[in-house]
Amino acid sequence: MTKQADRSIPRPLTMSELRQCWSLVVDDAEKERALARELQMADLLPELAMNDSNIEKSATPSTYPIVRTSYDLCSTEQSIERQSMRSFKLCVLRDIITGVKQDYFGEVKHDKFQELLKGWMKDDQPQVPDFELCLRDAVVMKDKGNESFRRGDYMKALEIYVKAWGCLMPYHIHAFPQSDKKVLYYGNLESQLFNNMMISLIKWCETDPLFNQESKFALWGIALNCGQLVTEPIRAATLDVNTMYKACERLLYVAKKLEETPNHPLKGHYALKKASMDHYKYFAEHLRDAPKEELLFKWDENARDRFVELTTQVRSRS
């Protein structure tokens, strides 16, 4: 038996497996809302990527599934959650990249995004790209986005930040051993990018006179989604203090802006639930004077418990 076929040992994901990790973009509004709330959509995970049927869904197996979506062994429940999170990210990026090319947020051009996704997935490449090169390209692109942001060109900054994220494809945070530094590099940069997208959306919404109220709500909604992605427990171990602090401050700011409009259409959003808001308020206060360059869990080991508590309170009530 070849190493590639041996299901008892860890190995890097193949290009085909990485592509299957990013295979589905949800294009149904109700399903997308459920995806953001629950992150447990089994139909997004390829059947061959689930553990053998005789293994409990919550149990970590001793062998890998036929198709791997994570480097480390994990339960089927974890695989579904991670695949759901990846699909949710694609929904958020789709909304940004199709929206910023229009004068207002109208109907999403799903086919256009699929074409962009194919390019990110490097469909013409049979071999897995070098991660260090992907990371370098993403950092260079992020810096260009920062330049556009400082000039006040928030729409351009958004486009560039999305392209920077695309440079990291087809990798994801679970494509590496969890002890590998690449997990930290990937997760930390990805968090910064979604954080930058969130503030770009906020600034764009506040400075562009062409947006009507409906369009502003669309922008606020995408900003909330970006903030949710930054602060999700699934990636918390890679967060630095500054990224978490800024994300929480921005989420609270958006929530306050929405309070100015009674019966706004974003009520019920995951990020606006009381447990989520309490989570953001705690960290916005707790991290105000903390050393901003430190990793969050290194600076405060007890912060892990806060993320576990958030998951229990919000997901279990969805």
PDB file of C-alpha atoms in Angstrom:
ATOM      1  CA  MET A   1       0.000   0.000   0.000  1.00  0.00           C
ATOM      2  CA  THR A   2       1.309   3.447  -0.890  1.00  0.00           C
ATOM      3  CA  LYS A   3       1.643   6.192   1.716  1.00  0.00           C
ATOM      4  CA  GLN A   4      -0.989   8.136  -0.207  1.00  0.00           C
ATOM      5  CA  ALA A   5      -3.531   5.332   0.199  1.00  0.00           C
ATOM      6  CA  ASP A   6      -2.667   4.370   3.786  1.00  0.00           C
ATOM      7  CA  ARG A   7      -5.527   5.717   5.903  1.00  0.00           C
ATOM      8  CA  SER A   8      -3.715   5.072   9.178  1.00  0.00           C
ATOM      9  CA  ILE A   9      -1.013   7.730   8.818  1.00  0.00           C
ATOM     10  CA  PRO A  10      -1.108  11.526   8.420  1.00  0.00           C
ATOM     11  CA  ARG A  11      -0.060  13.132   5.137  1.00  0.00           C
ATOM     12  CA  PRO A  12      -0.457  16.497   3.394  1.00  0.00           C
ATOM     13  CA  LEU A  13      -3.736  17.019   1.570  1.00  0.00           C
ATOM     14  CA  THR A  14      -3.635  16.530  -2.185  1.00  0.00           C
ATOM     15  CA  MET A  15      -4.647  19.259  -4.622  1.00  0.00           C
ATOM     16  CA  SER A  16      -7.867  17.363  -5.325  1.00  0.00           C
ATOM     17  CA  GLU A  17      -8.678  17.177  -1.610  1.00  0.00           C
ATOM     18  CA  LEU A  18      -7.944  20.860  -1.078  1.00  0.00           C
ATOM     19  CA  ARG A  19     -10.291  21.730  -3.930  1.00  0.00           C
ATOM     20  CA  GLN A  20     -13.050  19.666  -2.337  1.00  0.00           C
ATOM     21  CA  CYS A  21     -12.579  21.672   0.852  1.00  0.00           C
ATOM     22  CA  TRP A  22     -13.761  24.736  -1.075  1.00  0.00           C
ATOM     23  CA  SER A  23     -16.243  23.026  -3.376  1.00  0.00           C
ATOM     24  CA  LEU A  24     -19.566  24.618  -2.407  1.00  0.00           C
ATOM     25  CA  VAL A  25     -20.870  28.172  -2.261  1.00  0.00           C
ATOM     26  CA  VAL A  26     -24.349  28.355  -0.730  1.00  0.00           C
ATOM     27  CA  ASP A  27     -26.615  30.462  -2.944  1.00  0.00           C
ATOM     28  CA  ASP A  28     -29.879  30.138  -1.017  1.00  0.00           C
ATOM     29  CA  ALA A  29     -30.528  33.042   1.376  1.00  0.00           C
ATOM     30  CA  GLU A  30     -32.308  31.016   4.068  1.00  0.00           C
ATOM     31  CA  LYS A  31     -29.729  28.248   3.977  1.00  0.00           C
ATOM     32  CA  GLU A  32     -26.964  30.834   4.215  1.00  0.00           C
ATOM     33  CA  ARG A  33     -28.538  32.351   7.343  1.00  0.00           C
ATOM     34  CA  ALA A  34     -28.761  28.886   8.891  1.00  0.00           C
ATOM     35  CA  LEU A  35     -25.152  28.242   7.901  1.00  0.00           C
ATOM     36  CA  ALA A  36     -23.981  31.356   9.755  1.00  0.00           C
ATOM     37  CA  ARG A  37     -25.968  30.367  12.857  1.00  0.00           C
ATOM     38  CA  GLU A  38     -25.191  26.685  13.122  1.00  0.00           C
ATOM     39  CA  LEU A  39     -22.098  25.769  11.061  1.00  0.00           C
ATOM     40  CA  GLN A  40     -23.419  22.206  10.905  1.00  0.00           C
ATOM     41  CA  MET A  41     -24.525  21.533   7.323  1.00  0.00           C
ATOM     42  CA  ALA A  42     -23.640  17.947   6.569  1.00  0.00           C
ATOM     43  CA  ASP A  43     -24.551  18.188   2.880  1.00  0.00           C
ATOM     44  CA  LEU A  44     -21.623  20.581   2.303  1.00  0.00           C
ATOM     45  CA  LEU A  45     -19.092  17.878   3.189  1.00  0.00           C
ATOM     46  CA  PRO A  46     -18.370  15.248   0.501  1.00  0.00           C
ATOM     47  CA  GLU A  47     -19.630  11.842   1.610  1.00  0.00           C
ATOM     48  CA  LEU A  48     -16.180  10.290   1.211  1.00  0.00           C
ATOM     49  CA  ALA A  49     -14.776  12.950   3.569  1.00  0.00           C
ATOM     50  CA  MET A  50     -16.875  11.619   6.452  1.00  0.00           C
ATOM     51  CA  ASN A  51     -15.498   9.012   8.810  1.00  0.00           C
ATOM     52  CA  ASP A  52     -16.641   5.414   8.481  1.00  0.00           C
ATOM     53  CA  SER A  53     -20.342   5.014   9.299  1.00  0.00           C
ATOM     54  CA  ASN A  54     -19.666   2.733  12.286  1.00  0.00           C
ATOM     55  CA  ILE A  55     -17.873   5.583  14.090  1.00  0.00           C
ATOM     56  CA  GLU A  56     -19.855   7.999  16.255  1.00  0.00           C
ATOM     57  CA  LYS A  57     -20.073  11.429  14.621  1.00  0.00           C
ATOM     58  CA  SER A  58     -18.592  13.083  17.702  1.00  0.00           C
ATOM     59  CA  ALA A  59     -15.745  10.561  18.096  1.00  0.00           C
ATOM     60  CA  THR A  60     -12.194  11.028  16.834  1.00  0.00           C
ATOM     61  CA  PRO A  61     -11.352   7.958  14.708  1.00  0.00           C
ATOM     62  CA  SER A  62      -8.083   6.049  14.464  1.00  0.00           C
ATOM     63  CA  THR A  63      -8.082   6.155  10.655  1.00  0.00           C
ATOM     64  CA  TYR A  64      -8.673   8.904   8.127  1.00  0.00           C
ATOM     65  CA  PRO A  65     -11.661   9.095   5.769  1.00  0.00           C
ATOM     66  CA  ILE A  66     -11.089   8.235   2.108  1.00  0.00           C
ATOM     67  CA  VAL A  67     -11.033  11.944   1.202  1.00  0.00           C
ATOM     68  CA  ARG A  68      -9.228  14.127   3.719  1.00  0.00           C
ATOM     69  CA  THR A  69     -10.223  17.690   4.504  1.00  0.00           C
ATOM     70  CA  SER A  70      -7.950  18.098   7.557  1.00  0.00           C
ATOM     71  CA  TYR A  71      -4.358  17.077   8.202  1.00  0.00           C
ATOM     72  CA  ASP A  72      -5.101  15.852  11.719  1.00  0.00           C
ATOM     73  CA  LEU A  73      -7.651  13.208  12.628  1.00  0.00           C
ATOM     74  CA  CYS A  74     -10.976  14.722  13.635  1.00  0.00           C
ATOM     75  CA  SER A  75     -14.568  13.706  14.215  1.00  0.00           C
ATOM     76  CA  THR A  76     -17.199  13.895  11.492  1.00  0.00           C
ATOM     77  CA  GLU A  77     -18.897  16.683  13.478  1.00  0.00           C
ATOM     78  CA  GLN A  78     -15.673  18.700  13.400  1.00  0.00           C
ATOM     79  CA  SER A  79     -15.236  18.059   9.679  1.00  0.00           C
ATOM     80  CA  ILE A  80     -18.788  19.256   8.989  1.00  0.00           C
ATOM     81  CA  GLU A  81     -18.293  22.381  11.111  1.00  0.00           C
ATOM     82  CA  ARG A  82     -15.022  23.225   9.369  1.00  0.00           C
ATOM     83  CA  GLN A  83     -16.473  22.657   5.903  1.00  0.00           C
ATOM     84  CA  SER A  84     -19.475  24.793   6.872  1.00  0.00           C
ATOM     85  CA  MET A  85     -17.162  27.577   8.035  1.00  0.00           C
ATOM     86  CA  ARG A  86     -15.241  27.470   4.751  1.00  0.00           C
ATOM     87  CA  SER A  87     -18.490  27.671   2.816  1.00  0.00           C
ATOM     88  CA  PHE A  88     -19.620  30.618   4.953  1.00  0.00           C
ATOM     89  CA  LYS A  89     -16.355  32.431   4.184  1.00  0.00           C
ATOM     90  CA  LEU A  90     -16.989  31.989   0.483  1.00  0.00           C
ATOM     91  CA  CYS A  91     -20.486  33.442   0.897  1.00  0.00           C
ATOM     92  CA  VAL A  92     -19.049  36.530   2.598  1.00  0.00           C
ATOM     93  CA  LEU A  93     -16.330  36.989  -0.009  1.00  0.00           C
ATOM     94  CA  ARG A  94     -18.850  36.490  -2.802  1.00  0.00           C
ATOM     95  CA  ASP A  95     -21.030  39.245  -1.368  1.00  0.00           C
ATOM     96  CA  ILE A  96     -18.052  41.592  -1.214  1.00  0.00           C
ATOM     97  CA  ILE A  97     -16.530  40.902  -4.601  1.00  0.00           C
ATOM     98  CA  THR A  98     -19.816  40.987  -6.489  1.00  0.00           C
ATOM     99  CA  GLY A  99     -21.089  43.992  -4.584  1.00  0.00           C
ATOM    100  CA  VAL A 100     -18.091  46.318  -4.807  1.00  0.00           C
ATOM    101  CA  LYS A 101     -18.234  46.239  -8.597  1.00  0.00           C
ATOM    102  CA  GLN A 102     -21.731  47.741  -8.593  1.00  0.00           C
ATOM    103  CA  ASP A 103     -23.095  51.159  -7.644  1.00  0.00           C
ATOM    104  CA  TYR A 104     -25.355  49.483  -5.105  1.00  0.00           C
ATOM    105  CA  PHE A 105     -25.812  46.052  -3.576  1.00  0.00           C
ATOM    106  CA  GLY A 106     -28.238  44.369  -5.912  1.00  0.00           C
ATOM    107  CA  GLU A 107     -28.566  40.783  -7.079  1.00  0.00           C
ATOM    108  CA  VAL A 108     -25.462  38.707  -6.457  1.00  0.00           C
ATOM    109  CA  LYS A 109     -23.713  37.529  -9.615  1.00  0.00           C
ATOM    110  CA  HIS A 110     -23.108  33.924  -8.523  1.00  0.00           C
ATOM    111  CA  ASP A 111     -21.554  32.795 -11.816  1.00  0.00           C
ATOM    112  CA  LYS A 112     -19.042  35.647 -11.769  1.00  0.00           C
ATOM    113  CA  PHE A 113     -17.825  34.600  -8.337  1.00  0.00           C
ATOM    114  CA  GLN A 114     -17.529  30.974  -9.412  1.00  0.00           C
ATOM    115  CA  GLU A 115     -15.158  32.065 -12.171  1.00  0.00           C
ATOM    116  CA  LEU A 116     -13.057  33.985  -9.670  1.00  0.00           C
ATOM    117  CA  LEU A 117     -13.040  30.979  -7.356  1.00  0.00           C
ATOM    118  CA  LYS A 118     -11.699  28.755 -10.124  1.00  0.00           C
ATOM    119  CA  GLY A 119      -8.758  31.101 -10.497  1.00  0.00           C
ATOM    120  CA  TRP A 120      -8.104  31.034  -6.764  1.00  0.00           C
ATOM    121  CA  MET A 121      -8.246  27.252  -6.800  1.00  0.00           C
ATOM    122  CA  LYS A 122      -5.539  27.191  -9.478  1.00  0.00           C
ATOM    123  CA  ASP A 123      -7.491  24.745 -11.635  1.00  0.00           C
ATOM    124  CA  ASP A 124      -4.677  24.696 -14.194  1.00  0.00           C
ATOM    125  CA  GLN A 125      -2.196  23.539 -11.550  1.00  0.00           C
ATOM    126  CA  PRO A 126      -1.899  19.798 -10.788  1.00  0.00           C
ATOM    127  CA  GLN A 127       0.522  20.275  -7.884  1.00  0.00           C
ATOM    128  CA  VAL A 128      -0.102  21.895  -4.512  1.00  0.00           C
ATOM    129  CA  PRO A 129       1.509  25.378  -4.516  1.00  0.00           C
ATOM    130  CA  ASP A 130       4.242  26.331  -2.067  1.00  0.00           C
ATOM    131  CA  PHE A 131       2.574  27.744   1.057  1.00  0.00           C
ATOM    132  CA  GLU A 132       5.366  30.204   1.815  1.00  0.00           C
ATOM    133  CA  LEU A 133       4.920  31.763  -1.634  1.00  0.00           C
ATOM    134  CA  CYS A 134       1.148  31.951  -1.136  1.00  0.00           C
ATOM    135  CA  LEU A 135       1.679  33.634   2.231  1.00  0.00           C
ATOM    136  CA  ARG A 136       4.205  36.100   0.809  1.00  0.00           C
ATOM    137  CA  ASP A 137       1.891  37.075  -2.049  1.00  0.00           C
ATOM    138  CA  ALA A 138      -1.004  37.555   0.377  1.00  0.00           C
ATOM    139  CA  VAL A 139       1.049  39.850   2.628  1.00  0.00           C
ATOM    140  CA  VAL A 140       2.191  41.948  -0.340  1.00  0.00           C
ATOM    141  CA  MET A 141      -1.405  42.244  -1.537  1.00  0.00           C
ATOM    142  CA  LYS A 142      -2.634  43.133   1.964  1.00  0.00           C
ATOM    143  CA  ASP A 143      -0.112  45.986   2.133  1.00  0.00           C
ATOM    144  CA  LYS A 144      -1.449  47.317  -1.173  1.00  0.00           C
ATOM    145  CA  GLY A 145      -4.947  47.182   0.261  1.00  0.00           C
ATOM    146  CA  ASN A 146      -3.762  49.157   3.285  1.00  0.00           C
ATOM    147  CA  GLU A 147      -2.414  51.851   0.949  1.00  0.00           C
ATOM    148  CA  SER A 148      -5.803  52.165  -0.756  1.00  0.00           C
ATOM    149  CA  PHE A 149      -7.522  52.293   2.631  1.00  0.00           C
ATOM    150  CA  ARG A 150      -5.270  55.111   3.841  1.00  0.00           C
ATOM    151  CA  ARG A 151      -6.105  57.068   0.673  1.00  0.00           C
ATOM    152  CA  GLY A 152      -9.797  56.693   1.492  1.00  0.00           C
ATOM    153  CA  ASP A 153     -10.509  54.418  -1.479  1.00  0.00           C
ATOM    154  CA  TYR A 154     -12.435  51.867   0.554  1.00  0.00           C
ATOM    155  CA  MET A 155     -14.018  50.071  -2.391  1.00  0.00           C
ATOM    156  CA  LYS A 156     -10.591  49.455  -3.922  1.00  0.00           C
ATOM    157  CA  ALA A 157      -9.197  48.381  -0.548  1.00  0.00           C
ATOM    158  CA  LEU A 158     -11.983  45.819  -0.222  1.00  0.00           C
ATOM    159  CA  GLU A 159     -11.246  44.318  -3.612  1.00  0.00           C
ATOM    160  CA  ILE A 160      -7.547  44.067  -2.806  1.00  0.00           C
ATOM    161  CA  TYR A 161      -8.125  42.471   0.602  1.00  0.00           C
ATOM    162  CA  VAL A 162     -10.324  39.840  -1.027  1.00  0.00           C
ATOM    163  CA  LYS A 163      -7.610  39.182  -3.616  1.00  0.00           C
ATOM    164  CA  ALA A 164      -5.069  38.906  -0.787  1.00  0.00           C
ATOM    165  CA  TRP A 165      -7.232  36.228   0.793  1.00  0.00           C
ATOM    166  CA  GLY A 166      -7.416  34.474  -2.574  1.00  0.00           C
ATOM    167  CA  CYS A 167      -3.606  34.280  -2.629  1.00  0.00           C
ATOM    168  CA  LEU A 168      -3.800  31.850   0.303  1.00  0.00           C
ATOM    169  CA  MET A 169      -5.912  29.401  -1.673  1.00  0.00           C
ATOM    170  CA  PRO A 170      -6.293  26.462  -1.839  1.00  0.00           C
ATOM    171  CA  TYR A 171      -4.985  26.182   1.718  1.00  0.00           C
ATOM    172  CA  HIS A 172      -7.007  26.530   4.907  1.00  0.00           C
ATOM    173  CA  ILE A 173      -6.206  26.558   8.601  1.00  0.00           C
ATOM    174  CA  HIS A 174      -6.770  22.804   9.066  1.00  0.00           C
ATOM    175  CA  ALA A 175      -4.657  21.742   6.093  1.00  0.00           C
ATOM    176  CA  PHE A 176      -1.606  21.620   8.381  1.00  0.00           C
ATOM    177  CA  PRO A 177      -0.762  19.764  11.604  1.00  0.00           C
ATOM    178  CA  GLN A 178      -2.120  21.868  14.465  1.00  0.00           C
ATOM    179  CA  SER A 179       1.395  21.982  15.943  1.00  0.00           C
ATOM    180  CA  ASP A 180       2.763  23.523  12.723  1.00  0.00           C
ATOM    181  CA  LYS A 181       3.600  27.244  12.720  1.00  0.00           C
ATOM    182  CA  LYS A 182       1.801  27.498   9.379  1.00  0.00           C
ATOM    183  CA  VAL A 183      -1.498  27.289  11.286  1.00  0.00           C
ATOM    184  CA  LEU A 184      -0.584  30.449  13.185  1.00  0.00           C
ATOM    185  CA  TYR A 185       0.688  32.262  10.081  1.00  0.00           C
ATOM    186  CA  TYR A 186      -2.395  31.382   8.056  1.00  0.00           C
ATOM    187  CA  GLY A 187      -4.956  32.019  10.785  1.00  0.00           C
ATOM    188  CA  ASN A 188      -3.440  35.288  11.943  1.00  0.00           C
ATOM    189  CA  LEU A 189      -3.176  36.758   8.452  1.00  0.00           C
ATOM    190  CA  GLU A 190      -6.660  35.605   7.499  1.00  0.00           C
ATOM    191  CA  SER A 191      -8.068  37.236  10.642  1.00  0.00           C
ATOM    192  CA  GLN A 192      -6.318  40.494   9.805  1.00  0.00           C
ATOM    193  CA  LEU A 193      -7.733  40.416   6.283  1.00  0.00           C
ATOM    194  CA  PHE A 194     -11.336  39.920   7.403  1.00  0.00           C
ATOM    195  CA  ASN A 195     -10.802  42.593  10.051  1.00  0.00           C
ATOM    196  CA  ASN A 196      -9.575  44.976   7.350  1.00  0.00           C
ATOM    197  CA  MET A 197     -12.554  44.092   5.171  1.00  0.00           C
ATOM    198  CA  MET A 198     -14.872  44.903   8.076  1.00  0.00           C
ATOM    199  CA  ILE A 199     -13.464  48.396   8.689  1.00  0.00           C
ATOM    200  CA  SER A 200     -13.388  49.090   4.934  1.00  0.00           C
ATOM    201  CA  LEU A 201     -17.090  48.228   4.719  1.00  0.00           C
ATOM    202  CA  ILE A 202     -17.842  50.467   7.699  1.00  0.00           C
ATOM    203  CA  LYS A 203     -15.905  53.427   6.298  1.00  0.00           C
ATOM    204  CA  TRP A 204     -17.307  52.961   2.799  1.00  0.00           C
ATOM    205  CA  CYS A 205     -20.845  52.855   4.138  1.00  0.00           C
ATOM    206  CA  GLU A 206     -20.306  56.089   6.077  1.00  0.00           C
ATOM    207  CA  THR A 207     -18.579  58.099   3.356  1.00  0.00           C
ATOM    208  CA  ASP A 208     -20.284  57.192   0.074  1.00  0.00           C
ATOM    209  CA  PRO A 209     -23.352  59.416  -0.479  1.00  0.00           C
ATOM    210  CA  LEU A 210     -24.700  57.112  -3.207  1.00  0.00           C
ATOM    211  CA  PHE A 211     -25.832  54.393  -0.807  1.00  0.00           C
ATOM    212  CA  ASN A 212     -29.496  54.301   0.122  1.00  0.00           C
ATOM    213  CA  GLN A 213     -30.693  52.774   3.394  1.00  0.00           C
ATOM    214  CA  GLU A 214     -31.177  49.319   1.895  1.00  0.00           C
ATOM    215  CA  SER A 215     -27.646  49.322   0.524  1.00  0.00           C
ATOM    216  CA  LYS A 216     -26.250  50.437   3.869  1.00  0.00           C
ATOM    217  CA  PHE A 217     -27.963  47.543   5.624  1.00  0.00           C
ATOM    218  CA  ALA A 218     -26.360  45.197   3.095  1.00  0.00           C
ATOM    219  CA  LEU A 219     -22.951  46.668   3.923  1.00  0.00           C
ATOM    220  CA  TRP A 220     -23.569  46.471   7.665  1.00  0.00           C
ATOM    221  CA  GLY A 221     -24.618  42.847   7.263  1.00  0.00           C
ATOM    222  CA  ILE A 222     -21.438  41.918   5.421  1.00  0.00           C
ATOM    223  CA  ALA A 223     -19.390  43.811   8.021  1.00  0.00           C
ATOM    224  CA  LEU A 224     -21.038  41.757  10.778  1.00  0.00           C
ATOM    225  CA  ASN A 225     -20.228  38.568   8.870  1.00  0.00           C
ATOM    226  CA  CYS A 226     -16.575  39.608   8.566  1.00  0.00           C
ATOM    227  CA  GLY A 227     -16.430  40.317  12.288  1.00  0.00           C
ATOM    228  CA  GLN A 228     -18.034  36.977  13.057  1.00  0.00           C
ATOM    229  CA  LEU A 229     -15.367  35.233  10.988  1.00  0.00           C
ATOM    230  CA  VAL A 230     -12.569  37.039  12.841  1.00  0.00           C
ATOM    231  CA  THR A 231     -13.899  36.162  16.288  1.00  0.00           C
ATOM    232  CA  GLU A 232     -15.102  32.592  15.676  1.00  0.00           C
ATOM    233  CA  PRO A 233     -13.819  30.059  18.262  1.00  0.00           C
ATOM    234  CA  ILE A 234     -12.606  27.797  15.442  1.00  0.00           C
ATOM    235  CA  ARG A 235      -9.672  30.156  14.760  1.00  0.00           C
ATOM    236  CA  ALA A 236      -9.240  31.839  18.166  1.00  0.00           C
ATOM    237  CA  ALA A 237      -5.851  30.279  18.968  1.00  0.00           C
ATOM    238  CA  THR A 238      -4.274  32.224  16.088  1.00  0.00           C
ATOM    239  CA  LEU A 239      -5.638  35.647  17.092  1.00  0.00           C
ATOM    240  CA  ASP A 240      -3.381  38.376  18.389  1.00  0.00           C
ATOM    241  CA  VAL A 241      -4.685  40.823  20.980  1.00  0.00           C
ATOM    242  CA  ASN A 242      -4.876  43.736  18.544  1.00  0.00           C
ATOM    243  CA  THR A 243      -6.943  41.863  15.949  1.00  0.00           C
ATOM    244  CA  MET A 244      -9.433  40.613  18.537  1.00  0.00           C
ATOM    245  CA  TYR A 245      -9.689  44.016  20.209  1.00  0.00           C
ATOM    246  CA  LYS A 246     -10.313  45.882  16.963  1.00  0.00           C
ATOM    247  CA  ALA A 247     -12.815  43.301  15.727  1.00  0.00           C
ATOM    248  CA  CYS A 248     -14.851  43.540  18.939  1.00  0.00           C
ATOM    249  CA  GLU A 249     -14.786  47.350  18.910  1.00  0.00           C
ATOM    250  CA  ARG A 250     -16.001  47.369  15.310  1.00  0.00           C
ATOM    251  CA  LEU A 251     -18.736  44.811  15.903  1.00  0.00           C
ATOM    252  CA  LEU A 252     -20.032  46.875  18.803  1.00  0.00           C
ATOM    253  CA  TYR A 253     -19.905  49.996  16.641  1.00  0.00           C
ATOM    254  CA  VAL A 254     -21.991  48.378  13.896  1.00  0.00           C
ATOM    255  CA  ALA A 255     -24.481  47.131  16.488  1.00  0.00           C
ATOM    256  CA  LYS A 256     -24.813  50.662  17.883  1.00  0.00           C
ATOM    257  CA  LYS A 257     -25.388  52.106  14.402  1.00  0.00           C
ATOM    258  CA  LEU A 258     -28.099  49.538  13.756  1.00  0.00           C
ATOM    259  CA  GLU A 259     -29.843  50.431  17.016  1.00  0.00           C
ATOM    260  CA  GLU A 260     -30.562  53.837  15.478  1.00  0.00           C
ATOM    261  CA  THR A 261     -33.002  52.144  13.089  1.00  0.00           C
ATOM    262  CA  PRO A 262     -35.912  50.326  14.763  1.00  0.00           C
ATOM    263  CA  ASN A 263     -36.890  47.031  13.111  1.00  0.00           C
ATOM    264  CA  HIS A 264     -33.765  46.892  10.961  1.00  0.00           C
ATOM    265  CA  PRO A 265     -33.485  43.761   8.768  1.00  0.00           C
ATOM    266  CA  LEU A 266     -30.404  42.355  10.538  1.00  0.00           C
ATOM    267  CA  LYS A 267     -32.133  41.436  13.794  1.00  0.00           C
ATOM    268  CA  GLY A 268     -31.352  37.858  14.739  1.00  0.00           C
ATOM    269  CA  HIS A 269     -27.863  37.943  13.199  1.00  0.00           C
ATOM    270  CA  TYR A 270     -25.446  35.672  15.065  1.00  0.00           C
ATOM    271  CA  ALA A 271     -23.167  38.615  15.878  1.00  0.00           C
ATOM    272  CA  LEU A 272     -26.071  40.602  17.363  1.00  0.00           C
ATOM    273  CA  LYS A 273     -27.276  37.925  19.779  1.00  0.00           C
ATOM    274  CA  LYS A 274     -26.910  38.832  23.446  1.00  0.00           C
ATOM    275  CA  ALA A 275     -24.276  36.162  24.103  1.00  0.00           C
ATOM    276  CA  SER A 276     -22.232  37.397  21.133  1.00  0.00           C
ATOM    277  CA  MET A 277     -22.565  41.041  22.193  1.00  0.00           C
ATOM    278  CA  ASP A 278     -21.532  40.179  25.770  1.00  0.00           C
ATOM    279  CA  HIS A 279     -18.516  38.337  24.341  1.00  0.00           C
ATOM    280  CA  TYR A 280     -17.461  41.357  22.279  1.00  0.00           C
ATOM    281  CA  LYS A 281     -18.055  43.799  25.149  1.00  0.00           C
ATOM    282  CA  TYR A 282     -15.929  41.700  27.477  1.00  0.00           C
ATOM    283  CA  PHE A 283     -12.958  41.561  25.123  1.00  0.00           C
ATOM    284  CA  ALA A 284     -13.249  45.193  24.023  1.00  0.00           C
ATOM    285  CA  GLU A 285     -12.866  46.187  27.677  1.00  0.00           C
ATOM    286  CA  HIS A 286     -10.497  43.393  28.727  1.00  0.00           C
ATOM    287  CA  LEU A 287      -8.033  44.036  25.887  1.00  0.00           C
ATOM    288  CA  ARG A 288      -8.121  47.837  25.880  1.00  0.00           C
ATOM    289  CA  ASP A 289      -4.762  48.208  27.641  1.00  0.00           C
ATOM    290  CA  ALA A 290      -3.361  44.769  26.824  1.00  0.00           C
ATOM    291  CA  PRO A 291      -0.096  44.368  24.839  1.00  0.00           C
ATOM    292  CA  LYS A 292      -1.470  44.437  21.300  1.00  0.00           C
ATOM    293  CA  GLU A 293       1.232  42.299  19.645  1.00  0.00           C
ATOM    294  CA  GLU A 294       0.779  39.335  21.991  1.00  0.00           C
ATOM    295  CA  LEU A 295      -1.189  36.269  20.984  1.00  0.00           C
ATOM    296  CA  LEU A 296      -4.537  36.361  22.757  1.00  0.00           C
ATOM    297  CA  PHE A 297      -4.289  32.960  24.454  1.00  0.00           C
ATOM    298  CA  LYS A 298      -0.649  33.511  25.374  1.00  0.00           C
ATOM    299  CA  TRP A 299      -1.517  36.767  27.110  1.00  0.00           C
ATOM    300  CA  ASP A 300      -4.605  35.328  28.801  1.00  0.00           C
ATOM    301  CA  GLU A 301      -4.987  31.546  28.946  1.00  0.00           C
ATOM    302  CA  ASN A 302      -8.453  31.911  30.472  1.00  0.00           C
ATOM    303  CA  ALA A 303      -9.666  33.531  27.239  1.00  0.00           C
ATOM    304  CA  ARG A 304     -10.138  30.014  25.822  1.00  0.00           C
ATOM    305  CA  ASP A 305     -12.980  29.423  28.258  1.00  0.00           C
ATOM    306  CA  ARG A 306     -14.768  32.519  26.957  1.00  0.00           C
ATOM    307  CA  PHE A 307     -14.814  31.113  23.426  1.00  0.00           C
ATOM    308  CA  VAL A 308     -16.057  27.720  24.621  1.00  0.00           C
ATOM    309  CA  GLU A 309     -18.809  29.471  26.581  1.00  0.00           C
ATOM    310  CA  LEU A 310     -19.806  31.528  23.534  1.00  0.00           C
ATOM    311  CA  THR A 311     -20.146  28.408  21.393  1.00  0.00           C
ATOM    312  CA  THR A 312     -22.262  26.694  24.039  1.00  0.00           C
ATOM    313  CA  GLN A 313     -24.562  29.670  24.555  1.00  0.00           C
ATOM    314  CA  VAL A 314     -25.108  30.748  20.956  1.00  0.00           C
ATOM    315  CA  ARG A 315     -24.910  27.571  18.885  1.00  0.00           C
ATOM    316  CA  SER A 316     -27.017  25.506  21.271  1.00  0.00           C
ATOM    317  CA  ARG A 317     -29.839  28.069  21.083  1.00  0.00           C
ATOM    318  CA  SER A 318     -29.860  28.407  17.301  1.00  0.00           C
TER     319      SER A 318
END
